[in-house]
């Protein structure tokens, strides 16, 4: 099993540019989570999907951020336009989730380090 | 809403010694799960140990064990015989089964040779 795959691993861009982060969850997992990690705010949940449907996007900081999950094996997180304060590590995680029952272990990808100059 | 608090931003331990990382949480749920994740410099989030709230017995995984105090809503991680490879950020997390994981801010552990 390849685990959760994220690309790119590192992204450096200039303020105002569009950034797209990609995630491939573990095959068979039905939930996908996007997190942002910064020194100041720690690990924050941005949005999560269940069966490709966005369930809660209340963590998305503003309209510049958008996420899609067109199918069970692919998700994107887009920032447009990017700003220096978006610099962070963005993690994708997936799980085989049945809400309301037993715990759902999340498996994390390696993260994408985004730097906006 | 559930919250998770890690009151120790940084900790250090001598190699081969024991260290305890603290975590408290707040919830009105009665059935839930608690986790400790390790994040080494590679950034990879690694599940270290988990505890089911309905189990009174503390979870143990080799050198890692927890002290789960449900009434006090406390969930500390004990690392015995600390090794250099244990140096990392450690995150406590809460899962009610109905919402995604809620993470604490993390504790950075340094291991001194």
CSV table of C-alpha atoms in Angstrom, one decimal:
chain,number,residue,atom,x,y,z
A,1,UNK,CA,0.0,0.0,0.0
A,2,UNK,CA,1.5,3.3,-1.1
A,3,UNK,CA,-0.2,5.3,1.7
A,4,UNK,CA,-1.7,8.8,1.1
A,5,UNK,CA,0.1,10.5,-1.7
A,6,UNK,CA,0.5,14.3,-1.9
A,7,UNK,CA,2.1,16.4,-4.5
A,8,UNK,CA,4.0,18.5,-4.8
A,9,UNK,CA,6.1,18.0,-1.6
A,10,UNK,CA,7.4,21.5,-1.8
A,11,UNK,CA,5.9,24.6,-3.5
A,12,UNK,CA,7.4,28.0,-3.7
A,13,UNK,CA,5.3,30.7,-5.4
A,14,UNK,CA,4.8,34.4,-5.6
A,15,UNK,CA,2.0,36.3,-4.0
A,16,UNK,CA,-1.0,36.5,-6.2
A,17,UNK,CA,-0.3,33.2,-8.0
A,18,UNK,CA,-2.7,30.3,-8.0
A,19,UNK,CA,-1.6,27.2,-6.1
A,20,UNK,CA,-3.0,23.7,-6.4
A,21,UNK,CA,-2.2,21.0,-4.0
A,22,UNK,CA,-3.1,17.4,-4.8
A,23,UNK,CA,-3.9,14.3,-2.8
A,24,UNK,CA,-4.5,10.7,-3.5
A,25,UNK,CA,-6.1,8.9,-0.6
A,26,UNK,CA,-5.6,5.3,0.3
A,27,UNK,CA,-7.6,3.0,-1.9
A,28,UNK,CA,-10.9,2.0,-0.2
A,29,UNK,CA,-10.9,4.9,2.2
A,30,UNK,CA,-14.1,7.0,2.0
A,31,UNK,CA,-13.1,10.1,3.9
A,32,UNK,CA,-10.5,12.7,3.1
A,33,UNK,CA,-9.3,15.5,5.2
A,34,UNK,CA,-7.2,18.6,4.5
A,35,UNK,CA,-5.2,20.2,7.3
A,36,UNK,CA,-3.0,23.2,7.6
A,37,UNK,CA,-0.1,23.3,10.0
A,38,UNK,CA,1.6,26.5,11.2
A,39,UNK,CA,3.8,27.3,14.1
A,40,UNK,CA,1.3,29.8,15.4
A,41,UNK,CA,-2.0,27.9,15.0
A,42,UNK,CA,-0.9,24.3,15.1
A,43,UNK,CA,-2.8,21.7,13.1
A,44,UNK,CA,-6.1,23.0,11.7
A,45,UNK,CA,-8.7,21.1,9.9
A,46,UNK,CA,-9.7,23.0,6.7
A,47,UNK,CA,-12.3,20.7,5.1
A,48,UNK,CA,-13.3,17.1,5.0
A,49,UNK,CA,-15.1,14.9,2.5
A,50,UNK,CA,-17.1,11.8,3.0
A,51,UNK,CA,-17.9,9.7,0.0
A,52,UNK,CA,-16.6,12.6,-2.2
A,53,UNK,CA,-19.0,15.0,-0.7
A,54,UNK,CA,-17.8,18.0,1.3
A,55,UNK,CA,-19.2,17.6,4.8
A,56,UNK,CA,-17.7,20.5,6.7
A,57,UNK,CA,-15.7,23.4,5.2
A,58,UNK,CA,-16.0,25.7,8.2
A,59,UNK,CA,-12.2,25.6,8.6
A,60,UNK,CA,-11.5,27.0,5.2
A,61,UNK,CA,-10.0,30.4,6.0
A,62,UNK,CA,-11.6,32.5,3.3
A,63,UNK,CA,-13.0,32.4,-0.2
A,64,UNK,CA,-9.5,32.2,-1.7
A,65,UNK,CA,-9.4,28.6,-0.6
A,66,UNK,CA,-11.4,25.9,-2.4
A,67,UNK,CA,-11.3,22.1,-2.4
A,68,UNK,CA,-12.7,19.5,-4.7
A,69,UNK,CA,-13.0,15.7,-4.7
A,70,UNK,CA,-14.1,14.7,-8.2
A,71,UNK,CA,-13.7,11.0,-7.4
A,72,UNK,CA,-12.8,8.7,-4.6
A,73,UNK,CA,-9.1,8.7,-5.6
A,74,UNK,CA,-8.3,12.3,-6.0
A,75,UNK,CA,-8.7,15.6,-4.3
A,76,UNK,CA,-7.3,19.1,-4.8
A,77,UNK,CA,-6.9,22.1,-2.5
A,78,UNK,CA,-6.6,25.4,-4.4
A,79,UNK,CA,-5.5,28.8,-3.2
A,80,UNK,CA,-6.2,31.7,-5.5
A,81,UNK,CA,-4.8,34.2,-5.2
A,82,UNK,CA,-2.1,33.1,-2.8
A,83,UNK,CA,-0.7,35.4,0.0
A,84,UNK,CA,2.4,35.1,2.2
A,85,UNK,CA,0.3,34.3,5.2
A,86,UNK,CA,-0.8,31.1,3.4
A,87,UNK,CA,2.7,29.7,3.9
A,88,UNK,CA,2.3,26.5,5.8
A,89,UNK,CA,2.5,22.7,5.6
A,90,UNK,CA,-0.7,21.3,4.2
A,91,UNK,CA,-1.6,17.7,5.0
A,92,UNK,CA,-4.0,15.4,3.4
A,93,UNK,CA,-5.3,12.4,5.4
A,94,UNK,CA,-7.8,9.6,4.7
A,95,UNK,CA,-9.7,7.1,6.7
A,96,UNK,CA,-12.3,4.4,6.3
A,97,UNK,CA,-15.0,6.2,8.1
A,98,UNK,CA,-18.3,5.2,9.5
A,99,UNK,CA,-19.4,8.2,11.6
A,100,UNK,CA,-21.2,7.5,14.8
A,101,UNK,CA,-19.5,4.1,15.3
A,102,UNK,CA,-16.0,3.0,16.1
A,103,UNK,CA,-13.0,5.2,15.8
A,104,UNK,CA,-11.7,6.0,12.4
A,105,UNK,CA,-7.9,6.0,12.2
A,106,UNK,CA,-6.6,8.7,9.9
A,107,UNK,CA,-3.6,8.1,7.8
A,108,UNK,CA,-1.7,11.2,6.9
A,109,UNK,CA,0.3,12.0,3.7
A,110,UNK,CA,3.8,13.5,3.9
A,111,UNK,CA,2.5,17.0,3.5
A,112,UNK,CA,3.2,19.9,1.1
A,113,UNK,CA,5.3,22.7,2.3
A,114,UNK,CA,4.0,25.9,0.7
A,115,UNK,CA,6.0,29.1,0.7
A,116,UNK,CA,4.4,32.2,-0.7
A,117,UNK,CA,6.9,35.0,-1.3
B,1,UNK,CA,-17.3,21.6,20.8
B,2,UNK,CA,-14.4,19.4,21.9
B,3,UNK,CA,-11.1,20.9,22.8
B,4,UNK,CA,-7.7,19.4,23.4
B,5,UNK,CA,-5.0,21.2,25.5
B,6,UNK,CA,-1.4,20.3,25.6
B,7,UNK,CA,0.1,22.6,28.2
B,8,UNK,CA,3.8,21.8,27.6
B,9,UNK,CA,5.0,23.4,24.3
B,10,UNK,CA,8.5,21.9,24.9
B,11,UNK,CA,9.9,19.1,26.9
B,12,UNK,CA,13.3,17.4,27.1
B,13,UNK,CA,14.5,14.1,28.4
B,14,UNK,CA,17.8,12.4,28.8
B,15,UNK,CA,18.4,9.3,26.7
B,16,UNK,CA,17.2,6.1,28.5
B,17,UNK,CA,15.1,8.2,30.9
B,18,UNK,CA,11.3,8.4,31.2
B,19,UNK,CA,9.2,11.4,30.2
B,20,UNK,CA,5.5,12.1,30.5
B,21,UNK,CA,3.6,14.4,28.1
B,22,UNK,CA,0.4,15.9,29.3
B,23,UNK,CA,-2.9,16.3,27.5
B,24,UNK,CA,-6.3,17.3,28.7
B,25,UNK,CA,-9.6,17.5,26.8
B,26,UNK,CA,-13.1,18.8,27.1
B,27,UNK,CA,-16.1,16.9,25.9
B,28,UNK,CA,-19.7,16.1,26.8
B,29,UNK,CA,-19.4,12.8,25.0
B,30,UNK,CA,-19.2,9.5,27.0
B,31,UNK,CA,-17.8,7.3,24.2
B,32,UNK,CA,-14.8,8.5,22.3
B,33,UNK,CA,-11.2,7.8,21.4
B,34,UNK,CA,-7.9,9.4,22.2
B,35,UNK,CA,-4.7,9.3,20.2
B,36,UNK,CA,-1.1,10.4,20.4
B,37,UNK,CA,0.6,11.2,17.1
B,38,UNK,CA,4.3,11.6,16.6
B,39,UNK,CA,5.6,14.0,14.0
B,40,UNK,CA,9.4,13.7,13.5
B,41,UNK,CA,11.4,16.2,11.4
B,42,UNK,CA,10.3,14.3,8.3
B,43,UNK,CA,6.8,15.8,8.9
B,44,UNK,CA,5.1,12.5,8.6
B,45,UNK,CA,2.3,12.1,11.2
B,46,UNK,CA,2.6,8.7,12.8
B,47,UNK,CA,0.0,7.2,15.1
B,48,UNK,CA,1.8,6.1,18.4
B,49,UNK,CA,-1.0,4.9,20.5
B,50,UNK,CA,-4.8,5.0,20.9
B,51,UNK,CA,-7.2,4.6,23.8
B,52,UNK,CA,-10.9,3.8,23.8
B,53,UNK,CA,-12.7,5.7,26.5
B,54,UNK,CA,-14.9,2.8,27.5
B,55,UNK,CA,-11.8,0.8,28.4
B,56,UNK,CA,-10.4,1.4,31.9
B,57,UNK,CA,-7.2,-0.3,31.1
B,58,UNK,CA,-4.4,2.0,29.9
B,59,UNK,CA,-3.1,1.3,26.4
B,60,UNK,CA,0.5,0.3,26.0
B,61,UNK,CA,2.6,0.0,22.9
B,62,UNK,CA,6.2,-1.2,23.7
B,63,UNK,CA,7.9,1.8,25.4
B,64,UNK,CA,4.8,4.0,25.0
B,65,UNK,CA,2.0,3.9,27.5
B,66,UNK,CA,-0.8,6.2,28.5
B,67,UNK,CA,-2.4,7.3,31.8
B,68,UNK,CA,-6.0,7.8,31.0
B,69,UNK,CA,-8.1,9.5,33.7
B,70,UNK,CA,-11.6,9.7,32.3
B,71,UNK,CA,-13.1,11.7,35.2
B,72,UNK,CA,-10.3,14.2,35.0
B,73,UNK,CA,-10.4,14.2,31.2
B,74,UNK,CA,-6.7,13.7,31.2
B,75,UNK,CA,-4.7,11.6,28.7
B,76,UNK,CA,-0.9,11.7,29.3
B,77,UNK,CA,1.8,9.8,27.3
B,78,UNK,CA,4.7,8.2,29.0
B,79,UNK,CA,7.8,7.3,27.0
B,80,UNK,CA,10.1,4.9,28.8
B,81,UNK,CA,13.8,4.3,28.0
B,82,UNK,CA,13.8,7.3,25.7
B,83,UNK,CA,15.7,7.0,22.5
B,84,UNK,CA,17.2,9.7,20.2
B,85,UNK,CA,14.6,8.7,17.6
B,86,UNK,CA,11.8,9.7,19.9
B,87,UNK,CA,12.7,13.3,19.4
B,88,UNK,CA,9.7,14.8,17.6
B,89,UNK,CA,6.5,16.8,18.0
B,90,UNK,CA,3.8,14.9,19.8
B,91,UNK,CA,0.1,15.7,19.2
B,92,UNK,CA,-2.8,14.5,21.4
B,93,UNK,CA,-6.0,14.1,19.5
B,94,UNK,CA,-9.7,13.4,20.3
B,95,UNK,CA,-12.2,11.5,18.2
B,96,UNK,CA,-15.9,11.2,19.1
B,97,UNK,CA,-16.7,9.1,16.0
B,98,UNK,CA,-19.0,11.8,14.8
B,99,UNK,CA,-16.6,14.5,13.9
B,100,UNK,CA,-13.0,14.6,12.6
B,101,UNK,CA,-10.0,14.5,14.9
B,102,UNK,CA,-9.4,17.5,17.2
B,103,UNK,CA,-5.7,18.1,17.8
B,104,UNK,CA,-3.8,19.8,20.6
B,105,UNK,CA,-1.2,22.3,19.7
B,106,UNK,CA,1.6,19.8,20.2
B,107,UNK,CA,4.6,19.3,22.5
B,108,UNK,CA,8.1,19.3,21.1
B,109,UNK,CA,10.2,16.6,22.7
B,110,UNK,CA,14.0,16.8,22.7
B,111,UNK,CA,16.1,13.8,23.6
B,112,UNK,CA,19.5,14.6,25.1
B,113,UNK,CA,22.3,12.1,24.5
